[in-house]
Amino acid sequence: MNRYEHIFFDLDRTLWHFDENSQKVLNDIYVNFKLIESIKSLEDFITKYQEVNENLWDLYREDKVTKDELRWKRFYDTLVYFKIDNNKLASEIGEYYILHSPRQKLLFPYTIDVLDYLSEKYTLHIITNGFEEVQYIKLTESGLLKYFDVIILSEKVGVKKPHPYIFKKALSEAGAKANNSIMIGDDLYADIYGAQRVKMDNVYFNFNKKPHDKTIHIEINCLSELYEIL
């Protein structure tokens, strides 16, 4: 492992605890926008939103919906499922979510300790498909920004993971090579397959221990396992 000089991290669901942070804001939305009057169960609201959101993110990665469409449509489609056809309300909720979600600060266990450890031995970078202004807020508010040298965002590059170009761009910007770098991420397609396409070693962060049949270079369930690997 000593040949590595650069470590590239994904952000959401790898360092920043996207699901827990999102759920906190969705809970606030349910209360503040009085959705209980039409949606009797908070759990039903969150479950449906997550389903709609994931589907729309898949379409966004394929360039079939725009950033602006994703931001309001995920809430509009969720509300329509519960027989609330209200564009204005969906837009207001979408704006509330974008304002408050990235300011949540929950990270995965051992994130800061592991970054302290790794930053003394390697140069650390971020490659993310998230929206530029949102990702920088997350990095700043959670105290992560100081650890990373190069931050590559799909919006600025013009393509999304797993496209090889975003990985090649990241390597170039970092002054790194595929053979002295490793990618750590939670997404088998975007992060792991993407890294494999440019022959970069990879670590699959499978926090929830989801079963799969993919060939992985290294798999971990907790970031603390990186102490032994790196």
PDB file of C-alpha atoms in Angstrom:
ATOM      1  CA  MET A   1       0.000   0.000   0.000  1.00  0.00           C
ATOM      2  CA  ASN A   2       2.999   2.327   0.346  1.00  0.00           C
ATOM      3  CA  ARG A   3       2.876   3.139  -3.370  1.00  0.00           C
ATOM      4  CA  TYR A   4      -0.188   5.335  -2.839  1.00  0.00           C
ATOM      5  CA  GLU A   5       0.357   9.054  -2.683  1.00  0.00           C
ATOM      6  CA  HIS A   6      -3.161  10.346  -3.356  1.00  0.00           C
ATOM      7  CA  ILE A   7      -6.520   9.333  -1.910  1.00  0.00           C
ATOM      8  CA  PHE A   8      -9.729  10.408  -3.638  1.00  0.00           C
ATOM      9  CA  PHE A   9     -12.933  10.359  -1.600  1.00  0.00           C
ATOM     10  CA  ASP A  10     -16.560  10.570  -2.550  1.00  0.00           C
ATOM     11  CA  LEU A  11     -18.475  12.900  -0.189  1.00  0.00           C
ATOM     12  CA  ASP A  12     -22.136  11.903   0.233  1.00  0.00           C
ATOM     13  CA  ARG A  13     -22.701   8.585   2.001  1.00  0.00           C
ATOM     14  CA  THR A  14     -18.935   8.148   2.327  1.00  0.00           C
ATOM     15  CA  LEU A  15     -17.891  10.933   4.703  1.00  0.00           C
ATOM     16  CA  TRP A  16     -20.969  13.142   5.058  1.00  0.00           C
ATOM     17  CA  HIS A  17     -23.905  11.104   6.396  1.00  0.00           C
ATOM     18  CA  PHE A  18     -26.361  12.011   3.659  1.00  0.00           C
ATOM     19  CA  ASP A  19     -29.263   9.814   4.728  1.00  0.00           C
ATOM     20  CA  GLU A  20     -29.329  10.872   8.384  1.00  0.00           C
ATOM     21  CA  ASN A  21     -28.787  14.546   7.570  1.00  0.00           C
ATOM     22  CA  SER A  22     -31.488  14.467   4.917  1.00  0.00           C
ATOM     23  CA  GLN A  23     -33.944  12.688   7.197  1.00  0.00           C
ATOM     24  CA  LYS A  24     -33.524  15.381   9.859  1.00  0.00           C
ATOM     25  CA  VAL A  25     -34.512  18.092   7.366  1.00  0.00           C
ATOM     26  CA  LEU A  26     -37.376  16.009   5.936  1.00  0.00           C
ATOM     27  CA  ASN A  27     -38.722  15.648   9.453  1.00  0.00           C
ATOM     28  CA  ASP A  28     -38.598  19.444   9.848  1.00  0.00           C
ATOM     29  CA  ILE A  29     -40.359  19.871   6.486  1.00  0.00           C
ATOM     30  CA  TYR A  30     -43.128  17.492   7.544  1.00  0.00           C
ATOM     31  CA  VAL A  31     -43.739  19.588  10.668  1.00  0.00           C
ATOM     32  CA  ASN A  32     -43.104  23.120   9.394  1.00  0.00           C
ATOM     33  CA  PHE A  33     -45.181  22.740   6.220  1.00  0.00           C
ATOM     34  CA  LYS A  34     -47.981  20.996   8.132  1.00  0.00           C
ATOM     35  CA  LEU A  35     -47.907  17.953   5.883  1.00  0.00           C
ATOM     36  CA  ILE A  36     -49.415  15.907   8.690  1.00  0.00           C
ATOM     37  CA  GLU A  37     -52.776  17.346   7.624  1.00  0.00           C
ATOM     38  CA  SER A  38     -52.559  15.393   4.344  1.00  0.00           C
ATOM     39  CA  ILE A  39     -49.890  12.761   4.984  1.00  0.00           C
ATOM     40  CA  LYS A  40     -50.631  10.846   8.157  1.00  0.00           C
ATOM     41  CA  SER A  41     -47.262   9.137   8.484  1.00  0.00           C
ATOM     42  CA  LEU A  42     -43.853  10.807   8.566  1.00  0.00           C
ATOM     43  CA  GLU A  43     -42.269   7.468   7.657  1.00  0.00           C
ATOM     44  CA  ASP A  44     -44.473   7.152   4.566  1.00  0.00           C
ATOM     45  CA  PHE A  45     -43.504  10.680   3.484  1.00  0.00           C
ATOM     46  CA  ILE A  46     -39.780  10.064   3.899  1.00  0.00           C
ATOM     47  CA  THR A  47     -39.889   6.626   2.256  1.00  0.00           C
ATOM     48  CA  LYS A  48     -41.739   7.933  -0.799  1.00  0.00           C
ATOM     49  CA  TYR A  49     -39.497  10.977  -1.089  1.00  0.00           C
ATOM     50  CA  GLN A  50     -36.376   8.823  -0.977  1.00  0.00           C
ATOM     51  CA  GLU A  51     -37.746   6.581  -3.711  1.00  0.00           C
ATOM     52  CA  VAL A  52     -38.658   9.532  -5.944  1.00  0.00           C
ATOM     53  CA  ASN A  53     -35.363  11.293  -5.232  1.00  0.00           C
ATOM     54  CA  GLU A  54     -33.247   8.251  -6.117  1.00  0.00           C
ATOM     55  CA  ASN A  55     -35.131   7.774  -9.395  1.00  0.00           C
ATOM     56  CA  LEU A  56     -34.678  11.420 -10.348  1.00  0.00           C
ATOM     57  CA  TRP A  57     -30.972  11.341  -9.442  1.00  0.00           C
ATOM     58  CA  ASP A  58     -30.580   8.363 -11.773  1.00  0.00           C
ATOM     59  CA  LEU A  59     -32.202  10.445 -14.522  1.00  0.00           C
ATOM     60  CA  TYR A  60     -29.984  13.429 -13.656  1.00  0.00           C
ATOM     61  CA  ARG A  61     -26.847  11.280 -13.973  1.00  0.00           C
ATOM     62  CA  GLU A  62     -28.101  10.290 -17.414  1.00  0.00           C
ATOM     63  CA  ASP A  63     -28.774  13.962 -18.307  1.00  0.00           C
ATOM     64  CA  LYS A  64     -32.501  13.281 -18.640  1.00  0.00           C
ATOM     65  CA  VAL A  65     -33.535  15.903 -16.085  1.00  0.00           C
ATOM     66  CA  THR A  66     -31.852  19.185 -15.188  1.00  0.00           C
ATOM     67  CA  LYS A  67     -30.589  20.309 -11.805  1.00  0.00           C
ATOM     68  CA  ASP A  68     -33.503  22.751 -11.378  1.00  0.00           C
ATOM     69  CA  GLU A  69     -36.053  20.127 -12.398  1.00  0.00           C
ATOM     70  CA  LEU A  70     -34.657  17.648  -9.895  1.00  0.00           C
ATOM     71  CA  ARG A  71     -34.806  20.150  -7.048  1.00  0.00           C
ATOM     72  CA  TRP A  72     -38.526  20.852  -7.257  1.00  0.00           C
ATOM     73  CA  LYS A  73     -39.843  17.759  -9.030  1.00  0.00           C
ATOM     74  CA  ARG A  74     -38.688  15.339  -6.314  1.00  0.00           C
ATOM     75  CA  PHE A  75     -41.018  17.091  -3.886  1.00  0.00           C
ATOM     76  CA  TYR A  76     -43.788  17.691  -6.418  1.00  0.00           C
ATOM     77  CA  ASP A  77     -43.902  14.004  -7.384  1.00  0.00           C
ATOM     78  CA  THR A  78     -43.838  12.995  -3.727  1.00  0.00           C
ATOM     79  CA  LEU A  79     -46.717  15.312  -2.850  1.00  0.00           C
ATOM     80  CA  VAL A  80     -48.739  14.183  -5.871  1.00  0.00           C
ATOM     81  CA  TYR A  81     -48.403  10.589  -4.649  1.00  0.00           C
ATOM     82  CA  PHE A  82     -50.222  11.739  -1.515  1.00  0.00           C
ATOM     83  CA  LYS A  83     -52.824  13.584  -3.651  1.00  0.00           C
ATOM     84  CA  ILE A  84     -51.338  17.049  -3.056  1.00  0.00           C
ATOM     85  CA  ASP A  85     -51.057  18.725  -6.470  1.00  0.00           C
ATOM     86  CA  ASN A  86     -49.375  22.010  -5.552  1.00  0.00           C
ATOM     87  CA  ASN A  87     -46.460  23.392  -7.572  1.00  0.00           C
ATOM     88  CA  LYS A  88     -45.950  26.363  -5.270  1.00  0.00           C
ATOM     89  CA  LEU A  89     -45.743  24.218  -2.158  1.00  0.00           C
ATOM     90  CA  ALA A  90     -43.331  21.804  -3.848  1.00  0.00           C
ATOM     91  CA  SER A  91     -41.073  24.704  -4.859  1.00  0.00           C
ATOM     92  CA  GLU A  92     -41.131  26.195  -1.354  1.00  0.00           C
ATOM     93  CA  ILE A  93     -40.255  22.838   0.190  1.00  0.00           C
ATOM     94  CA  GLY A  94     -37.502  22.356  -2.377  1.00  0.00           C
ATOM     95  CA  GLU A  95     -35.961  25.714  -1.469  1.00  0.00           C
ATOM     96  CA  TYR A  96     -36.195  24.918   2.247  1.00  0.00           C
ATOM     97  CA  TYR A  97     -34.471  21.589   1.722  1.00  0.00           C
ATOM     98  CA  ILE A  98     -31.622  23.104  -0.320  1.00  0.00           C
ATOM     99  CA  LEU A  99     -31.120  25.814   2.319  1.00  0.00           C
ATOM    100  CA  HIS A 100     -31.051  23.554   5.371  1.00  0.00           C
ATOM    101  CA  SER A 101     -29.885  20.110   4.270  1.00  0.00           C
ATOM    102  CA  PRO A 102     -26.238  20.940   3.466  1.00  0.00           C
ATOM    103  CA  ARG A 103     -25.872  22.722   6.796  1.00  0.00           C
ATOM    104  CA  GLN A 104     -26.358  19.504   8.750  1.00  0.00           C
ATOM    105  CA  LYS A 105     -23.109  18.238  10.223  1.00  0.00           C
ATOM    106  CA  LEU A 106     -23.438  14.529  10.932  1.00  0.00           C
ATOM    107  CA  LEU A 107     -20.502  12.524   9.574  1.00  0.00           C
ATOM    108  CA  PHE A 108     -19.908   8.785   9.522  1.00  0.00           C
ATOM    109  CA  PRO A 109     -18.164   7.315  12.575  1.00  0.00           C
ATOM    110  CA  TYR A 110     -14.392   7.920  12.676  1.00  0.00           C
ATOM    111  CA  THR A 111     -14.466  10.387   9.753  1.00  0.00           C
ATOM    112  CA  ILE A 112     -12.427  13.116  11.428  1.00  0.00           C
ATOM    113  CA  ASP A 113     -10.028  10.722  13.158  1.00  0.00           C
ATOM    114  CA  VAL A 114      -9.363   8.857   9.908  1.00  0.00           C
ATOM    115  CA  LEU A 115      -8.865  12.060   7.921  1.00  0.00           C
ATOM    116  CA  ASP A 116      -6.438  13.344  10.554  1.00  0.00           C
ATOM    117  CA  TYR A 117      -4.496  10.102  10.223  1.00  0.00           C
ATOM    118  CA  LEU A 118      -4.546   9.917   6.415  1.00  0.00           C
ATOM    119  CA  SER A 119      -3.757  13.580   5.836  1.00  0.00           C
ATOM    120  CA  GLU A 120      -0.362  13.116   7.495  1.00  0.00           C
ATOM    121  CA  LYS A 121       0.582  10.382   5.016  1.00  0.00           C
ATOM    122  CA  TYR A 122      -1.261  11.182   1.777  1.00  0.00           C
ATOM    123  CA  THR A 123      -2.701  14.066  -0.220  1.00  0.00           C
ATOM    124  CA  LEU A 124      -6.496  13.894  -0.020  1.00  0.00           C
ATOM    125  CA  HIS A 125      -9.032  14.944  -2.656  1.00  0.00           C
ATOM    126  CA  ILE A 126     -12.795  14.853  -3.327  1.00  0.00           C
ATOM    127  CA  ILE A 127     -14.652  13.726  -6.462  1.00  0.00           C
ATOM    128  CA  THR A 128     -18.390  14.324  -6.197  1.00  0.00           C
ATOM    129  CA  ASN A 129     -21.462  14.397  -8.418  1.00  0.00           C
ATOM    130  CA  GLY A 130     -23.234  16.761  -6.028  1.00  0.00           C
ATOM    131  CA  PHE A 131     -24.139  20.359  -6.845  1.00  0.00           C
ATOM    132  CA  GLU A 132     -21.259  22.797  -6.447  1.00  0.00           C
ATOM    133  CA  GLU A 133     -22.751  25.324  -4.043  1.00  0.00           C
ATOM    134  CA  VAL A 134     -24.324  22.596  -1.904  1.00  0.00           C
ATOM    135  CA  GLN A 135     -21.191  20.465  -1.615  1.00  0.00           C
ATOM    136  CA  TYR A 136     -19.023  23.383  -0.525  1.00  0.00           C
ATOM    137  CA  ILE A 137     -21.529  24.239   2.207  1.00  0.00           C
ATOM    138  CA  LYS A 138     -21.413  20.634   3.444  1.00  0.00           C
ATOM    139  CA  LEU A 139     -17.618  20.591   3.442  1.00  0.00           C
ATOM    140  CA  THR A 140     -17.393  23.925   5.249  1.00  0.00           C
ATOM    141  CA  GLU A 141     -20.140  23.431   7.827  1.00  0.00           C
ATOM    142  CA  SER A 142     -18.968  19.935   8.778  1.00  0.00           C
ATOM    143  CA  GLY A 143     -15.315  20.940   9.121  1.00  0.00           C
ATOM    144  CA  LEU A 144     -14.112  18.753   6.250  1.00  0.00           C
ATOM    145  CA  LEU A 145     -12.884  21.363   3.782  1.00  0.00           C
ATOM    146  CA  LYS A 146      -9.432  21.783   5.349  1.00  0.00           C
ATOM    147  CA  TYR A 147      -8.485  18.157   4.667  1.00  0.00           C
ATOM    148  CA  PHE A 148      -8.749  18.266   0.876  1.00  0.00           C
ATOM    149  CA  ASP A 149      -6.363  19.612  -1.718  1.00  0.00           C
ATOM    150  CA  VAL A 150      -8.368  19.228  -4.938  1.00  0.00           C
ATOM    151  CA  ILE A 151     -12.175  19.143  -5.056  1.00  0.00           C
ATOM    152  CA  ILE A 152     -13.614  17.976  -8.352  1.00  0.00           C
ATOM    153  CA  LEU A 153     -17.312  18.581  -8.984  1.00  0.00           C
ATOM    154  CA  SER A 154     -19.209  17.041 -11.872  1.00  0.00           C
ATOM    155  CA  GLU A 155     -21.002  20.335 -12.525  1.00  0.00           C
ATOM    156  CA  LYS A 156     -17.720  22.086 -13.302  1.00  0.00           C
ATOM    157  CA  VAL A 157     -16.168  19.196 -15.213  1.00  0.00           C
ATOM    158  CA  GLY A 158     -19.257  18.688 -17.378  1.00  0.00           C
ATOM    159  CA  VAL A 159     -19.623  14.927 -16.851  1.00  0.00           C
ATOM    160  CA  LYS A 160     -20.610  12.803 -13.864  1.00  0.00           C
ATOM    161  CA  LYS A 161     -19.076   9.746 -12.269  1.00  0.00           C
ATOM    162  CA  PRO A 162     -18.550   7.044 -13.536  1.00  0.00           C
ATOM    163  CA  HIS A 163     -17.463   8.813 -16.748  1.00  0.00           C
ATOM    164  CA  PRO A 164     -13.695   8.304 -17.119  1.00  0.00           C
ATOM    165  CA  TYR A 165     -13.116  11.976 -17.891  1.00  0.00           C
ATOM    166  CA  ILE A 166     -14.019  13.176 -14.381  1.00  0.00           C
ATOM    167  CA  PHE A 167     -11.486  10.752 -12.885  1.00  0.00           C
ATOM    168  CA  LYS A 168      -8.824  11.731 -15.414  1.00  0.00           C
ATOM    169  CA  LYS A 169      -9.538  15.397 -14.700  1.00  0.00           C
ATOM    170  CA  ALA A 170      -9.200  14.752 -10.966  1.00  0.00           C
ATOM    171  CA  LEU A 171      -5.885  12.952 -11.426  1.00  0.00           C
ATOM    172  CA  SER A 172      -4.592  15.749 -13.631  1.00  0.00           C
ATOM    173  CA  GLU A 173      -5.667  18.522 -11.246  1.00  0.00           C
ATOM    174  CA  ALA A 174      -4.099  16.662  -8.314  1.00  0.00           C
ATOM    175  CA  GLY A 175      -0.851  15.966 -10.149  1.00  0.00           C
ATOM    176  CA  ALA A 176      -1.518  12.281  -9.525  1.00  0.00           C
ATOM    177  CA  LYS A 177      -1.469   9.094 -11.557  1.00  0.00           C
ATOM    178  CA  ALA A 178      -3.878   6.175 -11.477  1.00  0.00           C
ATOM    179  CA  ASN A 179      -1.159   3.836 -10.246  1.00  0.00           C
ATOM    180  CA  ASN A 180      -0.350   5.951  -7.177  1.00  0.00           C
ATOM    181  CA  SER A 181      -3.948   6.775  -6.278  1.00  0.00           C
ATOM    182  CA  ILE A 182      -6.947   5.068  -4.707  1.00  0.00           C
ATOM    183  CA  MET A 183     -10.666   5.954  -4.762  1.00  0.00           C
ATOM    184  CA  ILE A 184     -12.925   5.497  -1.721  1.00  0.00           C
ATOM    185  CA  GLY A 185     -16.693   5.646  -2.184  1.00  0.00           C
ATOM    186  CA  ASP A 186     -20.049   4.106  -1.393  1.00  0.00           C
ATOM    187  CA  ASP A 187     -21.484   3.762  -4.893  1.00  0.00           C
ATOM    188  CA  LEU A 188     -20.622   0.591  -6.800  1.00  0.00           C
ATOM    189  CA  TYR A 189     -21.416   2.220 -10.125  1.00  0.00           C
ATOM    190  CA  ALA A 190     -20.336   5.847  -9.783  1.00  0.00           C
ATOM    191  CA  ASP A 191     -17.297   5.395  -7.534  1.00  0.00           C
ATOM    192  CA  ILE A 192     -16.043   1.833  -7.905  1.00  0.00           C
ATOM    193  CA  TYR A 193     -16.818   1.156 -11.565  1.00  0.00           C
ATOM    194  CA  GLY A 194     -15.704   4.704 -12.358  1.00  0.00           C
ATOM    195  CA  ALA A 195     -12.325   4.134 -10.698  1.00  0.00           C
ATOM    196  CA  GLN A 196     -11.970   0.762 -12.386  1.00  0.00           C
ATOM    197  CA  ARG A 197     -12.488   2.382 -15.791  1.00  0.00           C
ATOM    198  CA  VAL A 198      -9.296   4.406 -15.333  1.00  0.00           C
ATOM    199  CA  LYS A 199      -7.445   1.518 -13.646  1.00  0.00           C
ATOM    200  CA  MET A 200      -7.433   3.204 -10.234  1.00  0.00           C
ATOM    201  CA  ASP A 201      -7.500   0.994  -7.136  1.00  0.00           C
ATOM    202  CA  ASN A 202     -10.655   1.375  -5.102  1.00  0.00           C
ATOM    203  CA  VAL A 203     -12.235   0.881  -1.694  1.00  0.00           C
ATOM    204  CA  TYR A 204     -15.962   0.187  -1.545  1.00  0.00           C
ATOM    205  CA  PHE A 205     -17.460   1.697   1.626  1.00  0.00           C
ATOM    206  CA  ASN A 206     -20.422  -0.609   2.232  1.00  0.00           C
ATOM    207  CA  PHE A 207     -21.659   0.890   5.505  1.00  0.00           C
ATOM    208  CA  ASN A 208     -25.000  -0.928   5.469  1.00  0.00           C
ATOM    209  CA  LYS A 209     -23.422  -4.206   4.343  1.00  0.00           C
ATOM    210  CA  LYS A 210     -25.598  -4.463   1.248  1.00  0.00           C
ATOM    211  CA  PRO A 211     -25.173  -7.766  -0.595  1.00  0.00           C
ATOM    212  CA  HIS A 212     -23.731  -7.568  -4.104  1.00  0.00           C
ATOM    213  CA  ASP A 213     -21.974  -9.703  -6.692  1.00  0.00           C
ATOM    214  CA  LYS A 214     -19.391  -7.192  -7.941  1.00  0.00           C
ATOM    215  CA  THR A 215     -15.642  -7.667  -7.994  1.00  0.00           C
ATOM    216  CA  ILE A 216     -14.175  -5.191  -5.530  1.00  0.00           C
ATOM    217  CA  HIS A 217     -10.543  -4.375  -4.891  1.00  0.00           C
ATOM    218  CA  ILE A 218     -11.163  -3.694  -1.169  1.00  0.00           C
ATOM    219  CA  GLU A 219     -14.438  -3.547   0.773  1.00  0.00           C
ATOM    220  CA  ILE A 220     -14.964  -1.972   4.189  1.00  0.00           C
ATOM    221  CA  ASN A 221     -17.983  -1.423   6.427  1.00  0.00           C
ATOM    222  CA  CYS A 222     -16.415   1.193   8.720  1.00  0.00           C
ATOM    223  CA  LEU A 223     -13.995   3.996   7.941  1.00  0.00           C
ATOM    224  CA  SER A 224     -11.815   2.874  10.858  1.00  0.00           C
ATOM    225  CA  GLU A 225     -10.781  -0.107   8.721  1.00  0.00           C
ATOM    226  CA  LEU A 226      -8.711   2.331   6.668  1.00  0.00           C
ATOM    227  CA  TYR A 227      -6.157   2.411   9.493  1.00  0.00           C
ATOM    228  CA  GLU A 228      -5.173  -1.145   8.606  1.00  0.00           C
ATOM    229  CA  ILE A 229      -5.395  -0.691   4.839  1.00  0.00           C
ATOM    230  CA  LEU A 230      -3.605   2.623   4.491  1.00  0.00           C
TER     231      LEU A 230
END
